[in-house]
Coordinates of C-alpha atoms in Angstrom, one line a residue:
Chain A
M1 CA 0.0 0.0 0.0
E2 CA 1.3 3.4 -0.9
I3 CA 1.4 6.2 1.7
N4 CA 0.6 9.5 -0.2
D5 CA 1.2 13.0 1.0
D6 CA -2.4 13.5 2.1
L7 CA -2.4 10.4 4.3
L8 CA 1.0 11.2 5.7
D9 CA -0.1 14.8 6.6
K10 CA -3.3 13.5 8.2
L11 CA -1.4 11.0 10.4
A12 CA 1.3 13.4 11.3
F13 CA -1.4 15.9 12.4
L14 CA -3.0 13.2 14.6
A15 CA 0.4 12.4 16.1
R16 CA 1.4 16.0 16.5
L17 CA 4.6 15.4 14.4
R18 CA 5.9 17.2 11.3
F19 CA 8.1 15.7 8.5
S20 CA 9.8 17.5 5.7
G21 CA 12.4 17.0 3.0
Q22 CA 14.3 13.7 3.0
D23 CA 12.7 12.5 6.2
R24 CA 9.3 12.7 4.6
E25 CA 10.2 10.7 1.5
R26 CA 12.0 8.1 3.7
L27 CA 9.0 7.8 6.0
K28 CA 6.5 7.3 3.1
Q29 CA 8.7 4.5 1.8
D30 CA 9.3 2.8 5.2
M31 CA 5.6 2.9 6.1
S32 CA 4.6 1.4 2.8
Q33 CA 7.1 -1.4 3.4
I34 CA 5.9 -2.0 6.9
I35 CA 2.2 -2.0 5.8
D36 CA 3.2 -4.6 3.1
L37 CA 4.8 -6.7 5.9
V38 CA 1.8 -6.6 8.2
N39 CA -0.6 -7.2 5.4
K40 CA 0.5 -10.8 5.7
L41 CA -2.2 -11.1 8.4
N42 CA -4.8 -11.0 5.6
E43 CA -3.9 -14.6 4.8
L44 CA -5.5 -15.7 8.1
N45 CA -9.1 -16.6 8.5
L46 CA -10.1 -14.7 11.6
D47 CA -13.9 -14.5 11.1
E48 CA -14.8 -16.6 14.1
V49 CA -12.1 -15.3 16.4
E50 CA -12.7 -12.9 19.3
P51 CA -10.0 -10.2 19.6
L52 CA -7.7 -10.6 22.6
T53 CA -7.6 -7.3 24.5
H54 CA -6.1 -8.3 27.9
I55 CA -3.2 -10.5 28.4
S56 CA -3.6 -10.9 32.2
Q57 CA -5.3 -14.1 33.3
H58 CA -6.7 -12.7 36.5
L59 CA -9.5 -10.2 37.1
Q60 CA -8.2 -6.8 37.8
E61 CA -9.5 -5.4 41.0
G62 CA -9.7 -1.7 41.7
R63 CA -8.5 -0.4 45.0
N64 CA -10.8 1.3 47.5
D65 CA -11.9 4.7 46.4
E66 CA -9.9 6.6 49.0
P67 CA -7.7 9.5 48.5
Q68 CA -3.9 8.8 48.7
N69 CA -0.8 10.9 48.8
P70 CA -0.2 12.2 45.3
L71 CA 3.1 13.7 44.2
D72 CA 4.0 16.8 46.1
K73 CA 3.3 19.9 43.9
R74 CA 6.7 21.3 44.5
I75 CA 8.3 18.1 43.1
V76 CA 6.0 18.2 40.0
L77 CA 6.8 21.8 39.3
E78 CA 10.6 21.1 39.6
N79 CA 10.3 18.9 36.5
A80 CA 8.3 21.4 34.4
P81 CA 10.2 23.3 31.7
L82 CA 8.5 26.5 32.8
S83 CA 6.5 27.3 35.9
D84 CA 5.8 29.8 38.6
S85 CA 5.1 29.1 42.3
D86 CA 1.8 27.3 41.6
Y87 CA 1.4 26.5 38.0
I88 CA 3.1 25.1 34.9
K89 CA 3.3 27.8 32.2
V90 CA 2.7 27.2 28.6
P91 CA 2.6 29.4 25.4
P92 CA -0.8 31.0 24.6
V93 CA -3.6 28.6 23.7
I94 CA -5.3 31.0 21.5
N95 CA -3.3 32.6 18.7
K96 CA -3.1 36.4 19.0
S97 CA -4.3 36.9 15.4
E98 CA -7.5 34.9 16.2
E99 CA -8.5 37.2 19.1
Chain B
M1 CA 29.1 -18.0 29.3
S2 CA 31.1 -14.8 29.2
K3 CA 34.7 -14.8 28.1
F4 CA 35.4 -11.8 30.2
K5 CA 36.0 -11.6 34.0
T6 CA 32.7 -11.6 35.7
F7 CA 31.4 -11.9 39.3
P8 CA 30.4 -15.3 40.5
S9 CA 26.8 -15.7 41.9
L10 CA 26.1 -13.4 44.9
W11 CA 26.0 -16.2 47.5
R12 CA 29.4 -17.5 46.3
W13 CA 30.8 -14.0 46.3
L14 CA 29.7 -13.4 49.9
E15 CA 31.1 -16.8 50.9
E16 CA 34.5 -16.1 49.2
R17 CA 35.0 -12.5 50.2
G18 CA 33.5 -12.5 53.7
P19 CA 32.1 -9.4 55.5
K20 CA 33.8 -6.9 53.2
A21 CA 32.3 -8.5 50.0
P22 CA 29.9 -5.5 49.2
L23 CA 32.8 -3.0 49.3
S24 CA 35.2 -5.0 47.2
A25 CA 32.4 -5.7 44.7
V26 CA 31.6 -2.0 44.3
N27 CA 35.3 -1.2 43.8
I28 CA 35.8 -3.9 41.2
A29 CA 32.6 -2.9 39.4
L30 CA 33.7 0.8 39.3
K31 CA 37.1 -0.2 37.9
R32 CA 35.6 -2.3 35.2
I33 CA 33.1 0.4 34.3
E34 CA 36.1 2.7 33.8
Q35 CA 38.0 -0.1 31.8
F36 CA 35.1 -0.7 29.4
R37 CA 33.9 2.9 29.0
D38 CA 34.3 2.8 25.2
L39 CA 31.5 0.2 25.0
N40 CA 29.1 2.9 26.3
A41 CA 27.1 0.7 28.6
F42 CA 26.5 3.4 31.2
I43 CA 24.9 6.8 30.9
D44 CA 25.4 7.6 34.5
V45 CA 27.4 6.0 37.3
W46 CA 26.5 6.6 40.9
K47 CA 29.9 6.1 42.4
E48 CA 29.8 7.8 45.8
E49 CA 26.3 6.5 46.7
A50 CA 27.3 3.0 45.7
Q51 CA 30.5 3.2 47.9
Q52 CA 28.6 4.6 50.8
L53 CA 25.9 2.0 50.7
A54 CA 28.5 -0.8 50.4
Q55 CA 30.2 0.6 53.5
Q56 CA 26.9 0.6 55.4
L57 CA 26.2 -3.0 54.4
V58 CA 29.6 -4.0 55.6
S59 CA 28.8 -2.6 59.0
E60 CA 25.4 -4.3 59.2
K61 CA 25.4 -7.6 61.1
R62 CA 22.5 -9.2 59.4
K63 CA 22.8 -10.1 55.8
K64 CA 19.9 -9.1 53.5
P65 CA 18.7 -11.3 50.7
L66 CA 20.5 -9.3 48.0
H67 CA 23.3 -8.1 50.3
G68 CA 25.6 -6.1 48.1
L69 CA 24.3 -7.3 44.7
I70 CA 25.7 -4.8 42.2
V71 CA 22.9 -3.8 39.8
G72 CA 22.7 -1.7 36.6
V73 CA 19.3 -0.2 35.7
K74 CA 18.1 0.4 32.2
D75 CA 17.4 4.1 31.5
N76 CA 13.7 3.4 31.3
I77 CA 13.2 2.2 34.8
A78 CA 12.7 4.9 37.5
V79 CA 15.1 5.4 40.4
A80 CA 13.9 8.2 42.7
G81 CA 15.9 11.4 42.4
K82 CA 17.8 10.3 39.4
P83 CA 17.6 11.4 35.8
L84 CA 15.4 9.1 33.6
T85 CA 15.3 9.7 29.9
A86 CA 14.6 6.4 28.0
A87 CA 17.7 7.5 26.1
S88 CA 15.7 10.2 24.4
K89 CA 16.2 13.9 23.9
I90 CA 12.5 14.5 24.8
L91 CA 13.2 13.5 28.4
Q92 CA 16.3 15.5 28.9
G93 CA 16.3 17.2 32.3
Y94 CA 13.6 14.8 33.8
K95 CA 14.3 13.5 37.3
S96 CA 12.1 10.7 38.5
P97 CA 10.2 11.7 41.7
F98 CA 9.6 8.0 42.6
S99 CA 11.2 4.6 42.1
A100 CA 9.9 1.6 40.2
T101 CA 8.4 -1.0 42.5
V102 CA 11.1 -3.5 41.4
V103 CA 13.8 -1.0 42.2
E104 CA 12.4 -0.3 45.6
R105 CA 12.2 -4.0 46.4
L106 CA 15.8 -4.5 45.3
Q107 CA 17.0 -1.7 47.4
E108 CA 15.2 -2.9 50.5
A109 CA 16.8 -6.3 50.0
G110 CA 20.3 -4.7 50.1
A111 CA 21.1 -4.4 46.3
I112 CA 23.5 -1.6 45.3
L113 CA 22.3 0.3 42.2
I114 CA 25.4 1.5 40.5
G115 CA 24.1 3.4 37.5
R116 CA 21.9 3.9 34.5
N117 CA 22.4 1.6 31.4
N118 CA 22.3 2.8 27.8
C119 CA 19.5 1.5 25.6
D120 CA 17.5 2.2 22.4
E121 CA 15.3 5.3 22.6
F122 CA 12.0 4.3 24.4
A123 CA 13.3 0.7 24.1
M124 CA 12.6 0.7 20.4
G125 CA 15.4 -1.0 18.5
S126 CA 17.3 -4.3 18.1
G127 CA 20.8 -3.0 18.3
N128 CA 21.1 -0.2 20.9
E129 CA 21.9 2.1 17.9
Y130 CA 19.0 4.5 18.4
S131 CA 20.2 6.1 21.7
Y132 CA 20.5 9.9 22.3
Y133 CA 23.8 9.0 24.0
G134 CA 25.3 7.1 21.0
P135 CA 25.4 3.4 20.4
A136 CA 26.5 0.8 22.9
R137 CA 29.0 -1.7 21.5
N138 CA 29.4 -5.4 21.6
P139 CA 32.3 -6.5 23.9
Y140 CA 33.3 -9.3 21.5
N141 CA 33.7 -6.9 18.6
P142 CA 33.0 -3.2 19.1
D143 CA 32.0 -2.9 15.4
L144 CA 29.0 -5.1 16.2
V145 CA 25.8 -4.2 18.0
P146 CA 25.4 -5.5 21.6
G147 CA 21.7 -6.1 20.7
G148 CA 18.8 -4.0 21.9
S149 CA 17.0 -2.5 23.3
S150 CA 18.6 -3.3 26.6
G151 CA 22.1 -3.3 25.1
G152 CA 23.9 -1.4 27.8
S153 CA 22.5 -3.8 30.4
A154 CA 23.8 -6.8 28.5
V155 CA 27.3 -5.3 28.0
A156 CA 27.5 -4.4 31.6
V157 CA 26.7 -7.9 32.7
A158 CA 28.9 -9.6 30.1
T159 CA 32.0 -7.6 31.0
G160 CA 31.5 -7.9 34.8
Q161 CA 30.7 -4.3 35.4
V162 CA 27.7 -5.4 37.4
M163 CA 26.4 -8.7 38.7
V164 CA 22.9 -8.2 37.5
A165 CA 21.1 -5.7 35.3
L166 CA 17.5 -4.7 34.9
G167 CA 16.2 -4.4 31.4
S168 CA 12.8 -4.3 29.7
D169 CA 11.5 -6.8 27.2
T170 CA 8.6 -5.8 24.8
G171 CA 9.6 -7.9 21.8
G172 CA 12.8 -9.5 22.9
S173 CA 14.7 -6.5 24.3
V174 CA 16.2 -8.5 27.2
R175 CA 16.7 -11.8 25.6
Q176 CA 18.2 -10.7 22.2
P177 CA 21.0 -8.5 23.7
A178 CA 21.7 -11.2 26.3
A179 CA 22.2 -13.7 23.4
Y180 CA 24.4 -11.3 21.4
C181 CA 26.6 -10.6 24.5
G182 CA 26.8 -14.2 25.9
V183 CA 24.7 -13.7 29.1
I184 CA 21.4 -15.0 30.5
G185 CA 18.4 -12.9 29.7
Y186 CA 15.1 -13.7 31.4
K187 CA 11.6 -12.3 30.6
P188 CA 9.2 -13.3 33.4
T189 CA 5.5 -14.0 32.9
Y190 CA 3.5 -10.9 32.2
G191 CA 2.3 -9.6 35.5
L192 CA 4.9 -11.4 37.7
L193 CA 7.1 -8.3 38.1
S194 CA 5.4 -5.0 38.6
R195 CA 5.7 -2.5 35.7
Y196 CA 5.2 0.5 37.9
G197 CA 8.0 2.9 37.2
L198 CA 8.9 1.4 33.8
I199 CA 8.4 3.9 31.1
A200 CA 5.6 2.5 29.0
F201 CA 6.2 1.4 25.4
A202 CA 3.5 -1.2 24.7
S203 CA 1.7 -1.9 27.8
S204 CA 0.2 -5.3 26.9
L205 CA 3.7 -6.6 25.9
D206 CA 6.1 -4.7 28.2
Q207 CA 7.8 -6.6 31.0
I208 CA 10.8 -5.8 33.2
G209 CA 13.4 -8.5 32.7
I210 CA 16.7 -9.6 34.3
L211 CA 20.2 -10.0 32.8
A212 CA 22.8 -12.0 34.7
N213 CA 25.7 -14.4 34.4
N214 CA 24.0 -17.2 36.4
V215 CA 20.5 -18.4 37.2
E216 CA 21.1 -18.2 41.0
D217 CA 21.3 -14.4 40.9
I218 CA 18.1 -14.2 38.8
A219 CA 16.3 -16.5 41.3
A220 CA 17.5 -14.3 44.1
V221 CA 16.2 -11.1 42.5
M222 CA 12.9 -12.8 41.6
S223 CA 12.4 -14.0 45.1
V224 CA 12.3 -10.4 46.5
A225 CA 10.9 -8.5 43.4
A226 CA 8.1 -10.7 42.1
G227 CA 4.5 -10.4 43.1
K228 CA 1.5 -8.2 43.7
D229 CA 1.9 -4.5 43.6
P230 CA -1.0 -2.2 44.3
M231 CA 0.5 0.3 41.9
D232 CA 0.2 -2.0 38.9
A233 CA -3.2 -3.5 38.3
T234 CA -1.8 -6.1 36.0
S235 CA 0.6 -7.5 38.6
T236 CA -0.3 -11.0 39.8
P237 CA -2.4 -11.3 43.0
S238 CA -1.2 -14.9 43.5
K239 CA 1.5 -15.9 45.9
T240 CA 4.8 -16.2 44.1
P241 CA 7.3 -19.1 44.6
N242 CA 10.5 -18.9 46.5
F243 CA 12.6 -19.0 43.4
V244 CA 15.9 -19.6 45.3
E245 CA 14.6 -22.8 46.8
E246 CA 13.0 -23.9 43.5
I247 CA 16.2 -24.0 41.6
I248 CA 18.0 -26.3 44.2
D249 CA 18.3 -29.9 43.0
S250 CA 17.2 -28.8 39.6
R251 CA 19.2 -31.7 38.0
Q252 CA 16.8 -34.2 39.3
R253 CA 13.9 -33.1 37.2
K254 CA 13.2 -34.4 33.7
F255 CA 11.1 -32.4 31.3
K256 CA 9.2 -32.9 28.1
I257 CA 10.5 -30.3 25.6
G258 CA 9.1 -29.3 22.3
V259 CA 11.5 -28.0 19.7
I260 CA 9.7 -25.6 17.3
T261 CA 10.3 -27.0 13.9
E262 CA 9.7 -23.7 11.9
T263 CA 12.5 -22.0 13.9
V264 CA 15.2 -24.6 13.3
E265 CA 14.2 -24.8 9.6
H266 CA 13.9 -21.0 9.3
K267 CA 15.2 -19.6 6.0
D268 CA 17.3 -16.9 7.8
L269 CA 18.8 -19.3 10.4
H270 CA 22.6 -19.0 10.5
P271 CA 24.4 -22.3 10.0
D272 CA 26.2 -22.0 13.3
M273 CA 22.9 -21.5 15.1
A274 CA 21.5 -24.6 13.4
I275 CA 24.5 -26.6 14.6
A276 CA 24.1 -25.2 18.1
M277 CA 20.5 -26.2 18.2
E278 CA 21.3 -29.7 17.0
K279 CA 24.0 -30.1 19.5
W280 CA 21.8 -29.0 22.5
I281 CA 18.9 -31.2 21.4
S282 CA 21.3 -34.1 21.6
I283 CA 22.7 -33.0 25.0
L284 CA 19.3 -32.6 26.5
S285 CA 18.2 -36.1 25.2
K286 CA 21.3 -37.6 26.9
K287 CA 20.4 -35.8 30.1
G288 CA 17.2 -37.7 30.1
H289 CA 14.7 -35.0 28.9
E290 CA 12.1 -36.1 26.4
I291 CA 12.4 -34.1 23.2
E292 CA 9.9 -33.9 20.3
Y293 CA 9.5 -31.6 17.3
V294 CA 6.4 -29.4 17.3
S295 CA 4.9 -27.2 14.8
L296 CA 4.1 -23.5 15.1
P297 CA 2.4 -22.6 11.8
L298 CA 1.8 -19.0 12.9
L299 CA 5.5 -18.2 13.1
D300 CA 5.6 -16.0 10.0
Y301 CA 2.6 -14.0 11.3
L302 CA 4.2 -13.0 14.6
V303 CA 6.3 -10.0 13.5
P304 CA 3.3 -8.5 11.6
M305 CA 1.1 -9.0 14.7
Y306 CA 3.7 -7.6 16.9
Q307 CA 4.3 -4.5 14.6
I308 CA 0.7 -3.6 14.7
I309 CA 0.0 -4.1 18.4
A310 CA 3.3 -2.6 19.6
T311 CA 3.1 0.5 17.5
A312 CA -0.6 1.1 18.3
E313 CA 0.1 0.9 22.0
A314 CA 3.3 3.0 21.6
S315 CA 1.5 5.8 19.7
A316 CA -1.0 6.1 22.6
N317 CA 1.7 5.8 25.4
L318 CA 4.0 8.3 23.8
S319 CA 1.3 11.0 23.4
R320 CA 2.1 12.1 26.9
Y321 CA 5.4 13.6 25.8
D322 CA 4.2 17.1 24.8
G323 CA 6.7 19.5 26.4
V324 CA 4.2 20.7 29.0
R325 CA 5.0 18.9 32.3
Y326 CA 8.6 17.6 32.0
G327 CA 11.6 17.1 29.8
Y328 CA 12.4 18.9 26.6
R329 CA 10.3 21.9 25.4
A330 CA 10.8 23.6 22.0
E331 CA 10.1 27.4 21.9
A332 CA 6.9 28.3 20.0
D333 CA 4.3 31.1 19.9
T334 CA 1.3 28.9 20.5
L335 CA 0.6 25.8 22.5
E336 CA -0.3 23.7 19.5
E337 CA 2.9 24.7 17.7
M338 CA 4.8 23.9 20.9
Y339 CA 3.5 20.3 21.0
I340 CA 4.4 19.7 17.4
K341 CA 7.9 21.3 17.6
T342 CA 8.7 19.6 20.9
R343 CA 7.7 16.1 19.6
T344 CA 9.3 16.6 16.1
E345 CA 12.6 17.8 17.7
G346 CA 12.5 15.6 20.8
F347 CA 11.9 12.1 19.3
G348 CA 14.4 10.2 17.1
M349 CA 13.4 8.9 13.7
E350 CA 12.8 5.3 14.7
V351 CA 10.4 6.4 17.5
K352 CA 8.6 8.7 15.1
R353 CA 8.3 5.9 12.5
R354 CA 6.6 3.7 15.1
I355 CA 4.3 6.5 16.4
M356 CA 3.2 7.1 12.8
M357 CA 2.6 3.4 12.2
G358 CA 0.6 3.1 15.4
T359 CA -1.4 6.2 14.5
F360 CA -2.1 4.6 11.1
V361 CA -3.3 1.2 12.4
L362 CA -5.6 3.0 15.0
S363 CA -7.0 5.6 12.6
S364 CA -10.5 5.4 11.4
G365 CA -10.7 3.5 8.2
F366 CA -7.8 1.3 9.1
Y367 CA -8.6 0.2 12.6
D368 CA -10.6 -2.9 11.7
A369 CA -8.3 -4.0 8.9
Y370 CA -5.1 -3.8 11.0
Y371 CA -5.5 -3.3 14.7
M372 CA -8.5 -5.6 15.2
R373 CA -7.1 -8.3 12.9
A374 CA -3.9 -8.3 15.0
L375 CA -5.8 -8.7 18.2
K376 CA -7.7 -11.6 16.7
A377 CA -4.5 -13.2 15.4
R378 CA -3.0 -12.8 18.9
R379 CA -5.8 -14.9 20.3
L380 CA -5.2 -17.6 17.8
L381 CA -1.5 -17.7 18.9
V382 CA -2.4 -17.7 22.6
N383 CA -4.9 -20.6 22.1
Y384 CA -2.4 -22.5 20.1
L385 CA 0.4 -22.1 22.6
N386 CA -1.9 -23.1 25.5
N387 CA -2.6 -26.4 23.7
L388 CA 1.1 -26.9 23.2
F389 CA 1.8 -26.3 26.9
K390 CA -0.7 -29.0 27.8
Q391 CA 1.7 -31.5 26.1
Y392 CA 5.1 -29.9 26.8
D393 CA 6.8 -28.4 29.9
L394 CA 9.0 -26.3 27.8
L395 CA 9.4 -25.1 24.2
M396 CA 12.9 -24.7 22.7
L397 CA 14.0 -22.4 19.9
P398 CA 16.9 -20.1 19.0
T399 CA 16.8 -16.7 20.6
T400 CA 17.9 -15.0 17.3
P401 CA 18.4 -16.3 13.8
A402 CA 22.1 -15.3 13.8
P403 CA 24.8 -13.8 16.0
A404 CA 25.2 -10.0 16.5
F405 CA 25.2 -7.8 13.3
P406 CA 27.4 -4.9 12.4
I407 CA 26.4 -1.4 13.7
G408 CA 24.5 0.4 10.9
S409 CA 23.5 -2.7 9.0
F410 CA 19.9 -1.8 8.9
A411 CA 20.2 2.0 8.8
Q412 CA 18.3 2.1 5.5
R413 CA 16.2 -1.0 6.0
P414 CA 14.2 -0.7 9.2
V415 CA 11.7 -3.4 8.1
E416 CA 14.5 -6.0 7.9
M417 CA 15.6 -5.1 11.4
Y418 CA 12.1 -5.9 12.7
L419 CA 12.4 -9.4 11.4
V420 CA 15.4 -10.1 13.7
D421 CA 12.8 -10.3 16.5
V422 CA 11.0 -13.2 14.9
F423 CA 11.8 -15.7 17.7
T424 CA 11.4 -13.4 20.7
V425 CA 8.1 -11.7 20.1
I426 CA 6.2 -15.0 20.7
A427 CA 6.6 -14.8 24.5
N428 CA 5.5 -11.1 24.6
L429 CA 2.5 -11.7 22.4
A430 CA 1.5 -14.7 24.6
G431 CA 2.5 -13.2 28.0
T432 CA 4.6 -16.3 28.8
P433 CA 8.0 -16.4 30.4
A434 CA 11.1 -17.0 28.2
I435 CA 14.8 -17.2 28.9
S436 CA 17.8 -16.9 26.6
L437 CA 20.8 -19.0 27.7
P438 CA 24.3 -18.5 26.4
L439 CA 24.9 -22.1 25.4
A440 CA 26.9 -21.8 22.1
W441 CA 29.4 -19.9 20.0
S442 CA 29.6 -19.1 16.3
K443 CA 32.7 -20.2 14.4
D444 CA 33.9 -16.6 14.6
G445 CA 33.7 -16.7 18.4
L446 CA 30.5 -14.8 18.9
P447 CA 27.9 -15.8 21.5
L448 CA 24.7 -17.5 20.5
G449 CA 21.6 -17.8 22.6
I450 CA 19.2 -20.7 22.9
Q451 CA 15.7 -19.9 24.2
F452 CA 13.3 -21.8 26.3
M453 CA 9.7 -20.9 27.1
S454 CA 7.2 -22.3 29.6
K455 CA 3.5 -21.6 30.1
A456 CA 2.5 -18.5 32.1
F457 CA 3.5 -18.5 35.8
D458 CA 5.6 -21.6 35.3
D459 CA 8.7 -19.4 35.8
A460 CA 10.1 -21.5 38.6
K461 CA 10.2 -24.6 36.4
L462 CA 11.8 -22.6 33.6
L463 CA 14.5 -21.2 35.9
S464 CA 15.0 -24.6 37.6
F465 CA 15.6 -26.2 34.2
S466 CA 17.9 -23.4 33.2
A467 CA 20.0 -23.8 36.3
S468 CA 20.4 -27.5 35.6
L469 CA 22.2 -26.8 32.4
F470 CA 25.0 -25.0 34.1
N471 CA 25.5 -27.2 37.1

């Protein structure tokens, strides 16, 4: 299957990635090849098979719904690229030209 | 077994060296880390802390279960207060606020963590070539890869820089580098070791694994680390065995072993690997094990299945890296542009390729044709293996088709690199335990690994059998 520019752009947007130049051409090629590889699964008759969504054999039990100690805010903020004393700072959500 | 100087098992080391064993172990480890620096096995070395802890252990009267065990930790397993980057630019500057449960249990048991091991970015690779810190190198020939993604961990164990290393195994990332470096690589049953604190790649396949030079050390680590963890809902609620006791007298037991025909007749199988398999089949028969050939007709469908499931889960797991809360952030005028620039600049090409593939198989229009098909095929595999394990205690197959490959071999051919995982992805797709044992050498003097699998939660049997081959 061929990956064209439209499909690549659509997927890149969903993944919040951007590709240009050589990377772009290589990626189109690589993805086409990987898709050809995984198309092998089309040979299998899977009509009557239920998908396997969990690999654990046991039932997963939730813990009691009681508050526990989350991470200390100070420690969380230390890891943030940009913050003030209480919040993580990010660039504007709304573009100025759209205001 | 390794041709380099390595540590004996921990219990033997303690017996030989007496009360000062932890201190001499740390000093020898540090010396070797320096000696093998060019192999790039470590990203960080925690020298002072390791020495201090060793000193403290020496002064303690009661020995702990892992008293002075020198451990390397793959750079995708959290140690509180230490940098954790998954060998990626996107996590530069991140310090983990907490430790992985496995790390915590090891520390409580007296293990000494000596540093962070190099690996492929987000554990995606088969050669430890895709690391932000540069490639790790094979100790038997530095022009070859050490295997991946836990390459640094395998190198550190093979050259005696540590006694044991923690790695992670999503499609063979512990077993394959273990095979390429001549050490033991063990992937436990899915759910036996907590994944809390392991950076997620593909959550239904990921498992923390152990690399070591002897089965005794692996059993010692498993005895303290395995079992229920409230922080990981997929961890087993069942009581876990005392693995140390389980591997004693391992020679007494005889097993029924199925050799997977499609693997020994595989078109890519290196002739030296074929010879190694033949030789060990004959040795095991002579030891009194019952050996039969079994068929796994799904073998050629495993890498396609794996590629779909692993990339799908990776694309979801890696969506959290957006430059907001931690790690690298690119400068941009708007939030949306900041996400895109951060991810585009922060991730390496292999990681981006996989995110894009995962996005493809999950996107509307392709979801049923790819992702759902892979999940259905996965059930076929699991059912088929369950039946095989009703008849056989163990399955036997090569760990890899061939010995280590030269660095850069697959630079232009990523798809071919994926096929190197053909024999290791089985255990991840099925959630079963598997171990690669360094039982043979190629004609050129490179290590070869032979792999054994058991049914889920039969890990004690698998380790016991493995121990018997070295006694």
